[in-house]
Amino acid sequence: MASGITPLELHLHPLPTPQEEIQEEELSPSSSAPSAGASSFLPRSHSTTPRHQLHGSPRSFGSGDSSPFPLLGSSRFSHPHLGSESSWRSLVLRWWSQMKEPREKQRLWLNRRKGWQRRRARGVAAWIAVVGFFFLMNWRMFSRLQESSDVSEDLLGFSNSSSSRIVNNWSNNDNAKKPGKVMFTRLLAVAAHALAEREKRPEPPDLWKETLISSSLWTPCANQRNWRTSEGSNGYLLISANGGINQQRVAFGNIYQEEHFINYLKDDIRIVKELPMELQSLDLEAIGSVVTDAEVMKEAKPSIYLKKILPILLKNSVVHIIGFGNRLAFDPIPFELQRLRCRCNFHALQFVQKIQETGALLVQRMRNHRSHWKPIEQNLFGQFAAKTSINEKKSSSKTASRYLAVHLRFEIDMAAYSMCYFGGGKDEEEELEAYRAIHFPALTLIRNTTKVPSAAFLRSEGQCPLTPEESVLMLVALGFKRKTRVYLAGANIYGGKSRMAALTSLYPHLVTKESLLSSSEISPFLNFSSQLAALDFIVCAAADAFAMTDSGSQFSSLVSGYRMYYGGGKLPTIRPNKRRLANIFLKNNTIEWKTFEQRVRKTVRQTKQVDERPVARSVYRHPRTPACMCRTE
């Protein structure tokens, strides 16, 4: 038969009623649709014959058919007993239940979905309410923490009256020239309290020394020569340097001893003050002997000069190189040429005597006129080093005072060029924008024509100079006590006294060259910014500890390299990672002081872990390389 099921089996097991079939279907786990070999139209059997044997072949009831009427494809004569009216009635009811089932399932699914959506909406509403509550509580707490007038007593419960007075004075100092609110008010108040409690405790053991033991194994040796002087001459080179301290080096008559420089390098290269008469009248630009920085790439290899400059030199006997700053690579370069570069920087350059004398006087006063002579001072002070040492020994037998030198690079040109925001509000933004329009027109053009990064993004990436508030927080976190003698190098700080209030309040023994020298002593230097910078260089290089606020500064880089070369591993330099510090300062309103202190110390300690000079880095900043220094082990 077409169904593969005998009439005997159908007679012995009558069809159930439609209600029973529907009930069974709803209870069956596989009742979604008729499937091959498992038709729900089969009567229930109580025999021991396996159910799959009763079902017959897979195509018994049109299991492979896509029609919603699986039995209509079979002849009614295939099963005589299905041809009765009751059988067809059962069939129609059964079909109707099958057709109705998807709609019932859809209705149930829609009901479950609506219930889930209601529960989700209630959950989202509850979450928003919780988050809103916490934001409200945080806002209330932060607003209270930012009240500078009462932060010390109302929130922190300071028992030290000086801490409260310091915080209150920051808001009242120099109101007429105040650029804006003091940044990091809460952390500054906590720092003042930490200083008050720290006076009776010892300083961190690594505060006044370098952390690397191997750093003391490097000794200066760039003065050693292993080559013979060449007697020939290919011509004359005129050099015009650019940028910061490079300009100071060109102004030899005002800054450096010319005769010493020429004589010290006479065995390396012949140096003259003037061109021969036959070359002085030449139009160098007309004959093609002027080379700009556009023609020689930054940090070019020596082969570039042999290829581009030497032919011009051999042809015209003279070449004028304009904009020579950083035009020669540090790697790869011949060993002796690298050593010549170090010999020139650390030995041939010595300040003129009036700068040496005044610089020695500044260092002497920083040490309270007590003896504390170091090898680095021989090169810094020249003949005044021995004289100062003798006078100090006669004046007192007590130990000399240690001092910290800080180069605070926060002048208005630096603030404007950085395009950062320093908490001064609209007045600050307008002032810096006006300064940029005059002194940095290219930056103004870029801001007006291009989408530039936001001030917040620049700060998070460490592109902003440290403010006086950030600098003093770093010093306190590192462990310098309130009584520490601090020498501040740099020009006029942007923001004036109000911006400096936090620094001068937390470290009252802070001085500058202007405050250490009398009017008659400093007057010969007042109209010469390069000479004033040279005085700062001497005091910073000779300091027991030196902290820079901008690791990209040429001044700070040369000071740190000088200390590394002559320091014997005993002159630590603090190089802040501004990007990591910015991330710490962002937590001003919530971070605990102990956590802040630990994170700052870890950040600064990691910057001290430079032993040998990294490849391609400046030998002026990292002279620990075989061409400049020698290992003693």
XYZ file of C-alpha atoms in Angstrom:
633
model
C 0.000 0.000 0.000
C 1.067 3.554 -0.543
C 1.427 4.209 3.148
C 3.209 0.981 3.931
C 0.836 0.336 6.856
C -1.651 -2.592 6.835
C -5.386 -2.066 7.395
C -5.192 -4.527 10.296
C -2.987 -2.180 12.275
C -5.348 0.691 11.636
C -8.380 -1.324 12.767
C -6.730 -2.532 15.972
C -5.687 0.966 16.989
C -8.459 3.460 16.252
C -7.619 7.137 15.699
C -7.762 9.340 18.781
C -10.187 12.182 19.083
C -9.054 15.594 17.838
C -8.856 16.850 21.396
C -6.502 14.032 22.370
C -4.372 14.625 19.281
C -4.062 18.317 20.029
C -3.207 17.576 23.654
C -0.537 15.079 22.636
C 0.873 17.486 20.065
C 1.277 20.262 22.590
C 3.084 17.907 24.961
C 5.329 16.455 22.268
C 8.824 17.981 22.074
C 8.851 17.588 18.275
C 5.435 18.917 17.382
C 6.358 21.872 15.232
C 5.632 20.272 11.813
C 5.241 16.893 10.128
C 8.605 15.309 9.589
C 9.912 12.357 7.670
C 9.129 9.053 9.369
C 7.363 10.745 12.297
C 3.895 11.797 11.122
C 1.537 12.869 13.862
C -1.364 11.349 11.930
C -0.379 7.817 13.011
C -2.580 6.290 15.688
C -1.081 5.486 19.010
C -0.187 1.821 19.391
C 0.067 -0.341 22.461
C 1.852 -3.127 20.686
C 5.484 -3.985 21.357
C 6.377 -3.260 17.787
C 8.859 -0.350 17.627
C 7.238 2.890 16.569
C 9.582 3.401 13.667
C 8.418 0.091 12.183
C 4.807 1.269 12.302
C 5.583 4.490 10.475
C 6.852 2.809 7.335
C 8.793 4.563 4.640
C 9.782 8.267 4.899
C 7.425 9.253 2.070
C 4.338 7.565 3.567
C 2.511 10.823 4.216
C 4.240 13.093 1.782
C 7.090 14.029 4.115
C 9.081 15.405 1.215
C 6.192 17.613 0.091
C 6.201 21.318 0.651
C 2.396 21.473 0.688
C 0.678 22.361 3.979
C -1.735 19.532 3.235
C 0.529 16.479 3.396
C -2.244 13.856 3.113
C -4.089 15.401 0.198
C -1.383 14.254 -2.145
C -2.280 10.586 -1.466
C -5.308 8.818 -2.910
C -8.221 8.371 -0.566
C -8.325 4.755 -1.746
C -4.905 4.090 -0.221
C -6.618 3.823 3.153
C -10.220 2.787 2.854
C -11.031 3.651 6.431
C -9.906 7.285 5.933
C -12.568 7.769 3.381
C -15.375 7.854 5.978
C -16.932 11.135 7.099
C -15.630 10.813 10.639
C -12.154 10.189 9.364
C -12.205 13.244 7.154
C -13.599 15.252 10.010
C -10.717 14.140 12.188
C -8.332 14.977 9.397
C -9.709 18.481 8.957
C -9.568 19.146 12.709
C -6.069 17.840 12.800
C -5.055 20.059 9.882
C -6.719 23.061 11.506
C -4.787 22.483 14.726
C -1.571 22.339 12.721
C -2.396 25.565 10.934
C -3.355 27.242 14.197
C -0.215 26.143 16.031
C 2.245 28.585 14.360
C -0.050 31.472 15.158
C -0.272 30.342 18.768
C 3.502 30.087 18.952
C 3.881 33.494 17.356
C 1.472 34.948 19.885
C 3.392 33.348 22.755
C 6.697 34.594 21.327
C 5.342 38.120 20.988
C 4.117 38.024 24.562
C 7.510 36.820 25.793
C 9.249 39.536 23.740
C 7.033 42.252 25.177
C 7.770 40.965 28.664
C 11.472 40.970 27.994
C 11.309 44.519 26.618
C 9.427 45.696 29.710
C 12.012 44.076 31.986
C 14.850 45.586 29.939
C 13.285 49.047 30.066
C 12.926 48.765 33.842
C 16.561 47.599 34.121
C 17.867 50.460 31.968
C 15.852 52.961 33.948
C 17.229 51.563 37.192
C 20.804 51.695 35.842
C 20.390 55.283 34.696
C 19.048 56.191 38.109
C 22.049 54.583 39.852
C 24.590 56.249 37.534
C 22.838 59.582 37.885
C 22.930 59.257 41.651
C 26.669 58.613 41.653
C 27.312 61.493 39.252
C 25.324 63.764 41.516
C 27.238 62.644 44.593
C 30.584 62.991 42.802
C 29.674 66.444 41.549
C 28.839 67.558 45.061
C 32.083 66.110 46.407
C 34.262 67.581 43.637
C 32.685 70.997 43.940
C 33.483 71.008 47.625
C 37.042 69.839 47.015
C 37.631 72.693 44.575
C 36.807 75.397 47.106
C 40.344 76.641 47.670
C 39.497 78.904 50.562
C 38.305 76.170 52.905
C 39.861 73.001 51.488
C 42.587 72.672 54.083
C 40.395 72.746 57.193
C 36.887 71.755 56.107
C 37.818 68.728 53.988
C 41.302 67.625 54.955
C 41.302 68.564 58.592
C 44.812 69.985 58.598
C 46.248 70.569 62.014
C 49.124 72.599 60.605
C 48.115 76.250 60.328
C 50.815 77.038 57.759
C 49.240 74.596 55.297
C 45.928 76.435 55.522
C 47.580 79.797 55.156
C 49.534 78.642 52.090
C 46.421 77.444 50.288
C 44.486 80.627 51.087
C 47.312 82.871 49.868
C 47.332 81.303 46.398
C 43.968 82.858 45.606
C 44.871 86.305 46.923
C 48.331 86.743 45.411
C 48.726 89.253 42.578
C 45.033 89.438 41.722
C 45.540 92.182 39.145
C 47.699 89.952 36.932
C 46.156 86.621 37.785
C 45.667 84.514 34.619
C 43.127 82.177 36.231
C 42.450 79.799 39.061
C 45.353 77.825 40.500
C 45.418 74.335 39.008
C 45.229 71.190 41.165
C 44.058 73.000 44.296
C 43.196 69.837 46.186
C 46.483 68.051 45.462
C 48.465 71.163 46.348
C 46.710 71.359 49.693
C 47.430 67.693 50.370
C 51.059 68.237 49.303
C 51.406 71.095 51.800
C 50.173 68.818 54.537
C 52.557 66.051 53.425
C 55.509 68.467 53.613
C 54.560 69.465 57.146
C 54.530 65.825 58.261
C 57.698 64.894 56.386
C 60.111 67.177 58.247
C 60.827 64.573 60.922
C 61.256 61.686 58.499
C 64.351 60.876 56.395
C 64.367 61.572 52.677
C 64.188 58.704 50.169
C 67.626 57.074 49.826
C 67.870 57.637 46.057
C 66.780 61.280 46.092
C 70.257 62.812 45.799
C 72.032 60.130 43.783
C 71.715 58.176 40.575
C 70.076 54.793 40.920
C 72.395 52.935 38.528
C 75.508 51.505 40.157
C 77.153 51.043 36.757
C 76.879 54.774 36.065
C 79.886 55.416 38.316
C 82.011 53.126 36.134
C 81.970 55.581 33.212
C 84.754 58.182 33.121
C 85.393 61.034 30.634
C 87.876 60.157 27.890
C 86.904 62.262 24.849
C 90.117 64.248 25.368
C 92.169 61.244 24.187
C 93.312 61.453 20.558
C 94.194 58.518 18.336
C 94.710 60.293 15.034
C 97.253 62.630 13.526
C 96.434 66.117 12.371
C 96.005 66.517 8.620
C 98.305 69.139 7.104
C 96.202 69.618 3.960
C 93.217 71.914 3.397
C 90.192 71.512 1.168
C 88.902 75.010 1.851
C 86.889 76.908 4.451
C 83.508 76.217 6.059
C 81.330 78.996 7.437
C 78.665 77.792 9.879
C 75.511 79.647 10.930
C 73.712 77.650 13.640
C 70.093 78.053 14.645
C 68.018 77.446 17.744
C 68.561 78.172 21.421
C 71.920 77.166 22.753
C 73.303 76.652 19.264
C 72.979 80.399 18.755
C 74.840 80.947 22.023
C 77.689 78.805 20.774
C 78.043 80.903 17.642
C 78.295 84.096 19.749
C 81.767 83.069 20.945
C 83.012 86.473 21.894
C 80.179 86.996 24.419
C 79.827 83.462 25.757
C 82.872 81.267 25.173
C 86.623 81.714 25.210
C 87.588 81.819 21.561
C 91.314 81.374 22.064
C 90.838 78.326 24.267
C 88.511 76.758 21.700
C 90.956 77.324 18.812
C 94.013 76.133 20.716
C 92.348 73.063 22.215
C 91.268 71.780 18.796
C 94.381 72.794 16.837
C 95.509 69.160 16.630
C 92.120 68.163 15.219
C 91.177 70.928 12.829
C 92.511 74.354 11.862
C 90.155 77.155 12.966
C 90.467 80.797 11.861
C 88.513 83.925 12.827
C 88.389 85.417 9.319
C 88.504 84.235 5.734
C 91.552 85.058 3.606
C 91.280 88.391 1.762
C 90.833 86.758 -1.644
C 87.693 84.963 -0.409
C 86.093 87.777 1.583
C 84.972 89.678 -1.536
C 83.208 86.702 -3.137
C 79.441 86.665 -3.582
C 78.930 83.212 -2.085
C 75.300 82.975 -3.157
C 76.125 83.916 -6.718
C 78.837 81.275 -7.056
C 76.610 78.592 -5.478
C 78.498 78.278 -2.195
C 75.506 78.859 0.109
C 73.919 75.641 1.384
C 70.665 75.790 3.374
C 69.106 73.262 5.710
C 66.655 72.381 2.912
C 69.530 70.986 0.854
C 71.029 68.926 3.669
C 68.555 66.780 5.579
C 68.415 66.776 9.347
C 70.889 64.326 10.917
C 72.458 63.497 7.564
C 75.128 60.836 7.245
C 78.750 61.870 6.591
C 78.442 60.439 3.069
C 75.898 63.163 2.220
C 78.502 65.847 2.944
C 81.130 64.028 0.893
C 78.703 63.789 -2.003
C 77.060 67.257 -1.905
C 79.332 69.649 0.012
C 82.870 68.488 -0.813
C 82.563 69.091 -4.605
C 81.424 72.690 -3.979
C 84.212 73.181 -1.467
C 86.848 71.885 -3.855
C 85.478 74.102 -6.645
C 85.014 77.417 -4.782
C 87.302 76.922 -1.737
C 84.518 78.124 0.591
C 81.011 76.974 1.583
C 78.562 78.780 3.835
C 76.127 76.406 5.605
C 73.036 78.172 6.969
C 70.814 76.613 9.601
C 73.271 73.970 10.701
C 71.544 72.812 13.896
C 71.416 68.997 14.182
C 72.604 68.479 10.596
C 74.988 65.590 11.299
C 73.709 62.164 12.367
C 74.817 60.514 15.604
C 74.752 57.011 14.107
C 76.275 55.566 12.019
C 79.375 57.705 12.195
C 83.145 56.932 12.370
C 84.452 56.456 15.909
C 87.033 59.249 15.808
C 84.571 61.705 14.311
C 82.150 60.975 17.163
C 84.956 61.425 19.661
C 85.865 64.771 18.075
C 82.269 65.874 18.520
C 82.410 65.007 22.247
C 85.831 66.593 22.683
C 84.515 69.821 21.204
C 81.391 69.866 23.380
C 82.780 68.829 26.766
C 86.360 70.114 26.648
C 86.894 72.824 24.049
C 83.920 74.968 25.118
C 84.559 77.055 28.222
C 82.686 80.171 29.277
C 84.397 83.546 29.316
C 85.949 84.498 32.645
C 83.309 86.976 33.789
C 80.637 84.268 33.404
C 82.833 81.699 35.177
C 83.465 84.074 38.071
C 79.819 85.057 38.569
C 78.692 81.457 38.099
C 81.117 80.321 40.793
C 79.756 83.049 43.092
C 76.187 81.840 42.562
C 77.106 78.235 43.381
C 79.033 79.368 46.453
C 76.004 81.235 47.778
C 73.719 78.302 47.053
C 75.932 76.233 49.360
C 75.931 78.837 52.131
C 79.619 79.696 51.465
C 80.774 76.243 52.490
C 83.158 73.883 50.751
C 81.653 71.321 48.410
C 84.063 71.162 45.481
C 83.373 68.665 42.693
C 85.325 67.664 39.569
C 82.661 69.183 37.326
C 83.470 72.632 38.680
C 86.960 72.644 37.209
C 85.546 72.937 33.717
C 82.667 75.208 34.745
C 84.648 77.695 36.839
C 88.103 77.459 35.301
C 90.654 79.347 37.407
C 87.917 80.420 39.832
C 87.279 76.839 40.980
C 90.460 76.579 43.074
C 90.031 80.108 44.443
C 86.484 79.435 45.539
C 87.416 76.141 47.138
C 90.193 77.746 49.247
C 87.952 80.596 50.424
C 85.175 78.199 51.385
C 87.516 76.025 53.445
C 88.701 79.089 55.342
C 85.184 80.394 55.977
C 83.692 77.247 57.486
C 84.463 73.629 58.209
C 80.794 72.599 58.207
C 79.303 70.450 55.465
C 78.054 72.442 52.514
C 74.332 72.697 51.887
C 72.930 70.610 49.075
C 70.687 72.304 46.571
C 68.249 71.358 43.852
C 68.223 73.221 40.528
C 64.986 73.346 38.513
C 64.692 74.515 34.925
C 61.085 75.693 34.707
C 60.360 76.079 30.985
C 57.100 77.992 31.286
C 57.585 81.297 29.520
C 54.818 82.816 27.410
C 56.449 81.717 24.140
C 56.462 78.103 25.320
C 52.873 78.317 26.541
C 51.675 79.860 23.278
C 53.605 77.514 21.010
C 52.304 74.407 22.791
C 48.660 75.364 22.044
C 47.728 73.929 25.445
C 45.321 75.224 28.077
C 46.549 76.111 31.574
C 43.371 76.902 33.501
C 43.272 80.643 32.834
C 39.882 80.737 31.186
C 38.917 82.945 28.245
C 41.458 85.660 29.162
C 44.313 83.190 28.888
C 43.077 81.808 25.565
C 42.777 85.275 24.033
C 46.184 86.360 25.330
C 47.985 83.288 23.982
C 46.145 83.507 20.668
C 47.214 87.152 20.266
C 50.824 86.179 21.046
C 50.696 83.372 18.473
C 49.361 85.732 15.824
C 52.434 87.940 16.234
C 55.236 85.480 16.973
C 53.967 82.212 15.455
C 51.798 83.202 12.456
C 52.188 79.746 10.925
C 50.464 78.220 13.956
C 47.619 80.715 13.675
C 47.186 79.815 10.017
C 47.093 76.115 10.853
C 44.480 76.666 13.574
C 42.297 78.635 11.170
C 42.524 76.223 8.255
C 43.014 72.792 9.825
C 41.369 70.803 12.553
C 44.027 70.649 15.268
C 44.043 68.351 18.313
C 42.240 69.632 21.371
C 44.157 71.033 24.346
C 42.983 68.088 26.458
C 44.352 65.613 23.916
C 47.701 67.423 23.739
C 47.987 67.285 27.517
C 47.121 63.580 27.645
C 49.857 62.909 25.068
C 52.487 64.757 27.122
C 52.793 67.637 24.659
C 52.199 70.403 27.216
C 54.959 71.956 29.359
C 54.679 71.316 33.076
C 53.081 74.204 34.907
C 54.603 75.506 38.156
C 51.812 73.684 40.022
C 52.595 70.376 38.315
C 56.324 70.881 38.868
C 55.995 71.473 42.588
C 53.665 68.487 42.991
C 56.298 66.319 41.310
C 59.028 67.602 43.654
C 56.943 67.024 46.776
C 55.968 63.534 45.635
C 59.629 62.649 45.006
C 60.449 63.463 48.622
C 62.186 66.865 48.643
C 61.558 68.507 52.008
C 60.219 71.978 52.569
C 63.608 73.255 53.738
C 65.336 72.191 50.486
C 67.302 74.964 48.840
C 65.956 75.362 45.297
C 67.548 77.319 42.446
C 65.067 78.259 39.722
C 66.494 78.673 36.213
C 64.563 80.306 33.414
C 63.208 83.613 32.231
C 59.949 85.328 33.181
C 57.344 82.739 34.126
C 54.027 83.108 32.341
C 51.400 84.195 34.846
C 53.765 86.033 37.163
C 53.641 85.773 40.944
C 50.185 84.229 41.066
C 51.357 81.339 38.915
C 54.438 80.912 41.111
C 52.539 81.182 44.407
C 52.251 77.430 44.989
C 55.930 76.785 44.241
C 57.278 79.613 46.388
C 54.909 78.773 49.249
C 55.759 75.079 49.439
C 59.494 75.722 48.967
C 60.232 79.077 50.641
C 64.012 78.659 50.147
C 63.597 79.100 46.387
C 65.949 81.628 44.785
C 66.964 82.881 41.339
C 70.096 84.528 40.010
C 68.287 87.860 40.305
C 67.695 87.329 44.040
C 71.157 85.915 44.778
C 73.138 88.655 43.053
C 73.219 92.324 43.915
C 72.188 94.901 41.330
C 75.827 95.758 40.619
C 76.772 92.072 40.224
C 74.026 91.241 37.739
C 73.899 94.510 35.798
C 76.702 93.535 33.312
C 74.503 90.637 32.113
C 71.027 92.180 32.030
C 71.027 93.141 28.348
C 72.433 89.773 27.215
C 69.952 86.916 27.419
C 72.552 84.372 26.294
C 74.896 85.342 29.118
C 72.070 85.089 31.649
C 71.325 81.626 30.287
C 75.012 80.746 30.683
C 74.823 81.634 34.397
C 71.805 79.353 34.766
C 73.707 76.614 32.943
C 76.576 76.749 35.442
C 74.373 76.635 38.538
C 72.206 73.822 37.123
C 75.185 71.746 35.991
C 76.883 72.014 39.403
C 73.703 71.285 41.430
C 73.447 68.245 43.683
C 70.214 67.356 41.874
C 68.747 68.790 38.688
C 65.086 68.638 37.624
C 63.875 69.578 34.167
C 60.243 70.226 33.317
C 60.622 69.821 29.552
C 62.828 66.968 28.362
C 62.790 68.396 24.831
C 64.505 71.626 25.874
C 67.996 72.138 24.412
C 69.112 73.822 27.621
C 67.973 70.944 29.840
C 69.383 68.336 27.462
C 72.847 69.928 27.444
C 72.835 70.369 31.224
C 71.890 66.720 31.804
C 74.564 65.505 29.365
C 77.194 67.695 30.994
C 76.301 66.301 34.428
C 76.441 62.760 33.091
C 79.867 63.308 31.559
C 81.530 64.895 34.589
C 79.331 63.629 37.426
C 80.819 60.187 38.012
C 77.348 58.769 38.653
C 76.756 61.128 41.601
C 74.730 63.898 39.976
C 71.121 62.731 39.461
C 68.895 64.315 36.844
C 65.101 64.171 37.047
C 63.503 63.747 33.617
C 59.705 63.622 33.902
C 57.627 61.575 31.524
C 54.971 64.200 30.832
C 52.551 61.769 29.261
C 52.479 59.518 32.315
C 52.394 62.453 34.698
C 49.416 63.926 32.820
C 47.496 60.714 33.423
C 48.261 60.944 37.144
C 47.348 64.631 37.409
C 43.963 63.933 35.800
C 42.999 62.154 39.029
C 43.517 65.335 41.063
C 40.071 65.160 42.681
C 40.075 61.510 43.700
C 43.604 60.119 44.077
C 45.009 59.508 47.540
C 48.321 61.181 48.289
C 50.139 57.935 49.041
C 49.065 56.512 45.676
C 49.980 59.747 43.915
C 53.406 59.725 45.553
C 54.096 56.110 44.590
C 53.044 56.580 40.971
C 55.110 59.747 40.486
C 58.216 58.130 41.991
C 57.830 55.076 39.783
C 57.433 57.227 36.679
C 60.523 59.330 37.410
C 62.580 56.334 38.518
C 62.001 54.664 35.151
C 63.501 57.651 33.331
C 66.735 57.241 35.297
C 67.375 53.748 33.969
C 69.466 54.904 31.002
C 72.925 53.326 31.190
C 74.613 53.361 27.799
C 73.485 55.789 25.107
C 70.623 54.425 22.959
C 71.371 54.136 19.255
C 70.947 57.384 17.295
C 70.439 59.473 20.448
C 72.383 62.666 21.037
C 75.847 62.297 22.584
C 75.364 65.748 24.107
C 72.496 64.404 26.169
C 73.720 60.787 26.563
C 77.533 60.808 26.425
C 77.833 57.311 27.943
C 79.168 55.806 24.737
C 82.684 54.439 24.010
C 83.472 57.388 21.743
C 82.932 59.868 24.617
C 83.413 57.952 27.859
C 85.306 54.843 28.928
C 84.301 52.020 31.255
C 86.662 51.392 34.178
C 85.626 47.792 34.861
